[in-house]
mmCIF file of C-alpha atoms in Angstrom:
data_model
loop_
_atom_site.group_PDB
_atom_site.id
_atom_site.type_symbol
_atom_site.label_atom_id
_atom_site.label_comp_id
_atom_site.label_asym_id
_atom_site.label_seq_id
_atom_site.Cartn_x
_atom_site.Cartn_y
_atom_site.Cartn_z
ATOM 1 C CA MET K 14 22.183 8.508 -37.055
ATOM 2 C CA THR K 15 21.854 5.014 -35.625
ATOM 3 C CA VAL K 16 18.341 3.669 -35.121
ATOM 4 C CA VAL K 17 17.764 1.286 -32.214
ATOM 5 C CA ARG K 18 14.579 -0.738 -31.985
ATOM 6 C CA ALA K 19 13.554 -0.570 -28.333
ATOM 7 C CA SER K 20 10.730 -1.966 -26.257
ATOM 8 C CA SER K 21 9.246 -1.020 -22.906
ATOM 9 C CA VAL K 22 7.859 -4.229 -21.463
ATOM 10 C CA GLN K 23 4.852 -4.527 -19.176
ATOM 11 C CA LEU K 24 4.968 -7.965 -17.603
ATOM 12 C CA SER K 25 3.059 -9.343 -14.657
ATOM 13 C CA PRO K 26 5.241 -11.339 -12.277
ATOM 14 C CA VAL K 27 4.496 -14.802 -10.981
ATOM 15 C CA LEU K 28 3.585 -13.791 -7.440
ATOM 16 C CA TYR K 29 5.894 -15.228 -4.762
ATOM 17 C CA SER K 30 8.136 -16.899 -7.370
ATOM 18 C CA ARG K 31 11.500 -15.487 -8.430
ATOM 19 C CA GLU K 32 12.084 -18.472 -10.729
ATOM 20 C CA GLY K 33 8.608 -18.286 -12.271
ATOM 21 C CA THR K 34 8.995 -14.586 -12.982
ATOM 22 C CA ILE K 35 12.458 -15.075 -14.477
ATOM 23 C CA GLU K 36 11.063 -17.778 -16.771
ATOM 24 C CA LYS K 37 8.498 -15.240 -18.048
ATOM 25 C CA VAL K 38 11.238 -12.623 -18.497
ATOM 26 C CA ILE K 39 13.421 -15.040 -20.457
ATOM 27 C CA ALA K 40 10.539 -16.047 -22.724
ATOM 28 C CA LYS K 41 9.776 -12.356 -23.344
ATOM 29 C CA ILE K 42 13.427 -11.598 -24.206
ATOM 30 C CA HIS K 43 13.375 -14.325 -26.873
ATOM 31 C CA GLU K 44 9.996 -13.121 -28.176
ATOM 32 C CA LEU K 45 11.289 -9.555 -28.445
ATOM 33 C CA ARG K 46 14.305 -10.676 -30.440
ATOM 34 C CA LYS K 47 11.997 -12.319 -32.983
ATOM 35 C CA GLN K 48 10.375 -8.878 -33.325
ATOM 36 C CA GLY K 49 13.757 -7.280 -34.035
ATOM 37 C CA VAL K 50 14.092 -5.553 -30.655
ATOM 38 C CA GLN K 51 17.666 -4.613 -29.737
ATOM 39 C CA PHE K 52 17.030 -2.986 -26.353
ATOM 40 C CA ALA K 53 14.289 -3.844 -23.849
ATOM 41 C CA THR K 54 13.480 -2.350 -20.495
ATOM 42 C CA PHE K 55 11.398 -4.168 -17.891
ATOM 43 C CA PRO K 56 9.480 -2.629 -14.949
ATOM 44 C CA GLU K 57 10.721 -1.589 -11.546
ATOM 45 C CA THR K 58 11.187 -4.610 -9.253
ATOM 46 C CA VAL K 59 9.395 -7.011 -11.596
ATOM 47 C CA VAL K 60 11.591 -9.783 -10.130
ATOM 48 C CA PRO K 61 10.199 -11.246 -8.019
ATOM 49 C CA TYR K 62 7.361 -8.664 -7.694
ATOM 50 C CA TYR K 63 6.589 -5.153 -6.462
ATOM 51 C CA PRO K 64 5.784 -5.085 -2.703
ATOM 52 C CA TYR K 65 2.219 -3.814 -2.955
ATOM 53 C CA PHE K 66 1.561 -5.027 0.576
ATOM 54 C CA SER K 67 3.612 -2.087 1.851
ATOM 55 C CA ILE K 68 0.888 0.309 0.715
ATOM 56 C CA VAL K 69 -1.760 -1.174 3.003
ATOM 57 C CA GLN K 70 0.202 -2.503 5.971
ATOM 58 C CA SER K 71 1.582 -0.549 8.915
ATOM 59 C CA GLY K 72 5.324 -0.394 9.485
ATOM 60 C CA TYR K 73 5.021 -2.929 12.287
ATOM 61 C CA GLN K 74 3.015 -5.310 10.082
ATOM 62 C CA ILE K 75 5.565 -4.973 7.300
ATOM 63 C CA LEU K 76 8.631 -5.729 9.408
ATOM 64 C CA ARG K 77 6.990 -8.498 11.440
ATOM 65 C CA GLY K 78 4.743 -9.893 8.740
ATOM 66 C CA ARG K 79 4.993 -12.871 6.444
ATOM 67 C CA GLU K 80 4.742 -10.777 3.268
ATOM 68 C CA PHE K 81 8.080 -9.064 3.883
ATOM 69 C CA LEU K 82 9.750 -12.382 4.695
ATOM 70 C CA LYS K 83 8.384 -13.904 1.462
ATOM 71 C CA LEU K 84 9.786 -10.980 -0.503
ATOM 72 C CA LEU K 85 13.134 -11.233 1.277
ATOM 73 C CA ASP K 86 13.286 -14.957 0.482
ATOM 74 C CA GLN K 87 12.446 -14.509 -3.220
ATOM 75 C CA SER K 88 14.649 -11.462 -3.856
ATOM 76 C CA VAL K 89 17.697 -11.558 -6.129
ATOM 77 C CA THR K 90 21.326 -11.553 -5.050
ATOM 78 C CA VAL K 91 23.918 -10.205 -7.480
ATOM 79 C CA PRO K 92 25.523 -12.303 -8.878
ATOM 80 C CA SER K 93 23.374 -15.439 -8.640
ATOM 81 C CA LEU K 94 21.728 -18.151 -10.708
ATOM 82 C CA ALA K 95 18.923 -15.662 -11.354
ATOM 83 C CA THR K 96 21.222 -13.026 -12.872
ATOM 84 C CA GLU K 97 23.120 -15.701 -14.798
ATOM 85 C CA ALA K 98 19.846 -16.932 -16.346
ATOM 86 C CA ILE K 99 18.877 -13.425 -17.468
ATOM 87 C CA GLY K 100 22.370 -12.820 -18.833
ATOM 88 C CA LYS K 101 22.269 -16.109 -20.745
ATOM 89 C CA ALA K 102 18.935 -15.140 -22.336
ATOM 90 C CA CYS K 103 20.389 -11.766 -23.366
ATOM 91 C CA ARG K 104 23.396 -13.508 -24.928
ATOM 92 C CA GLN K 105 21.245 -16.057 -26.782
ATOM 93 C CA ALA K 106 18.879 -13.384 -28.085
ATOM 94 C CA GLY K 107 21.495 -10.676 -28.626
ATOM 95 C CA VAL K 108 19.320 -8.152 -26.771
ATOM 96 C CA VAL K 109 20.409 -5.454 -24.304
ATOM 97 C CA VAL K 110 18.092 -5.612 -21.265
ATOM 98 C CA SER K 111 17.384 -3.283 -18.366
ATOM 99 C CA ILE K 112 15.379 -5.012 -15.634
ATOM 100 C CA GLY K 113 14.174 -4.059 -12.160
ATOM 101 C CA VAL K 114 14.710 -6.459 -9.275
ATOM 102 C CA ASN K 115 14.343 -6.563 -5.523
ATOM 103 C CA GLU K 116 18.025 -7.041 -4.688
ATOM 104 C CA ARG K 117 19.010 -8.716 -1.443
ATOM 105 C CA ASP K 118 22.401 -7.736 -0.096
ATOM 106 C CA GLY K 119 22.923 -9.121 3.369
ATOM 107 C CA GLY K 120 19.791 -8.327 5.360
ATOM 108 C CA THR K 121 18.830 -5.299 3.259
ATOM 109 C CA LEU K 122 16.608 -5.105 0.192
ATOM 110 C CA TYR K 123 17.224 -2.580 -2.580
ATOM 111 C CA ASN K 124 15.087 -1.433 -5.485
ATOM 112 C CA THR K 125 17.699 -2.154 -8.152
ATOM 113 C CA HIS K 126 17.867 -1.924 -11.920
ATOM 114 C CA LEU K 127 20.294 -4.236 -13.712
ATOM 115 C CA LEU K 128 21.612 -3.643 -17.222
ATOM 116 C CA PHE K 129 22.770 -6.624 -19.275
ATOM 117 C CA ASP K 130 24.626 -6.169 -22.560
ATOM 118 C CA ALA K 131 23.773 -8.220 -25.641
ATOM 119 C CA ASP K 132 26.609 -10.626 -24.801
ATOM 120 C CA GLY K 133 24.980 -11.357 -21.421
ATOM 121 C CA THR K 134 27.447 -9.353 -19.327
ATOM 122 C CA LEU K 135 26.026 -7.413 -16.390
ATOM 123 C CA ILE K 136 27.356 -3.930 -17.179
ATOM 124 C CA GLN K 137 25.434 -1.770 -14.721
ATOM 125 C CA ARG K 138 23.689 -2.032 -11.347
ATOM 126 C CA ARG K 139 21.796 0.989 -10.050
ATOM 127 C CA ARG K 140 20.091 1.057 -6.682
ATOM 128 C CA LYS K 141 17.270 3.535 -6.133
ATOM 129 C CA MET K 142 18.863 6.272 -4.066
ATOM 130 C CA THR K 143 15.843 7.450 -2.085
ATOM 131 C CA PRO K 144 12.850 5.160 -1.782
ATOM 132 C CA THR K 145 9.708 7.228 -1.382
ATOM 133 C CA HIS K 146 6.995 7.189 1.274
ATOM 134 C CA TYR K 147 6.020 3.605 2.229
ATOM 135 C CA GLU K 148 8.859 2.180 0.095
ATOM 136 C CA ARG K 149 11.248 3.191 2.881
ATOM 137 C CA MET K 150 9.833 0.350 4.969
ATOM 138 C CA ILE K 151 10.983 -2.126 2.305
ATOM 139 C CA TRP K 152 14.149 -0.852 0.617
ATOM 140 C CA GLY K 153 17.399 0.612 1.826
ATOM 141 C CA GLN K 154 18.907 3.725 0.248
ATOM 142 C CA GLY K 155 21.245 3.342 -2.692
ATOM 143 C CA ASP K 156 24.610 5.057 -2.710
ATOM 144 C CA GLY K 157 24.606 6.676 -6.149
ATOM 145 C CA SER K 158 27.432 4.541 -7.541
ATOM 146 C CA GLY K 159 25.126 3.408 -10.360
ATOM 147 C CA LEU K 160 24.445 6.948 -11.547
ATOM 148 C CA ARG K 161 26.668 6.808 -14.598
ATOM 149 C CA THR K 162 26.454 5.905 -18.245
ATOM 150 C CA VAL K 163 27.938 2.762 -19.763
ATOM 151 C CA ASP K 164 28.573 1.609 -23.303
ATOM 152 C CA SER K 165 26.462 -1.255 -24.612
ATOM 153 C CA LYS K 166 26.124 -2.924 -27.990
ATOM 154 C CA VAL K 167 23.272 -0.577 -28.950
ATOM 155 C CA ALA K 168 24.184 2.741 -27.336
ATOM 156 C CA ARG K 169 25.595 4.521 -24.321
ATOM 157 C CA ILE K 170 22.975 4.004 -21.577
ATOM 158 C CA GLY K 171 22.354 5.540 -18.178
ATOM 159 C CA MET K 172 19.722 4.484 -15.661
ATOM 160 C CA PHE K 173 18.137 6.865 -13.185
#
């Protein structure tokens, strides 16, 4: 039996800053490697941040408000400098990383989890298929294409 040292990371984002949050993520990846971690998973939509405003605002306020536009502006496109920076950190540290991002694809946002192998390659992208309740005002529906398992340096991994 193969033993994999894994870590579930709780990390507060730098509010309104994709780059600031990614800097924290990268520092944490390097810290985890020093602790012998081989696989790390980060929270849902930690980059740039979870849209808590959607819990307290009406649908009209969300779609017409500044908070949604800030989130749209700071969200991650795939591929981008943001994903390249995370991949580079994974390669340098030799750690497999699963991380949640607000993904911007055209004019739609998705609640997406990205999986980077220890060599920095993006090996999986899974969009949340059915956002729940107020999340539907923020994220589009995923298509299920990410519901599969992939081989990584540490194990075969699936994200749901």
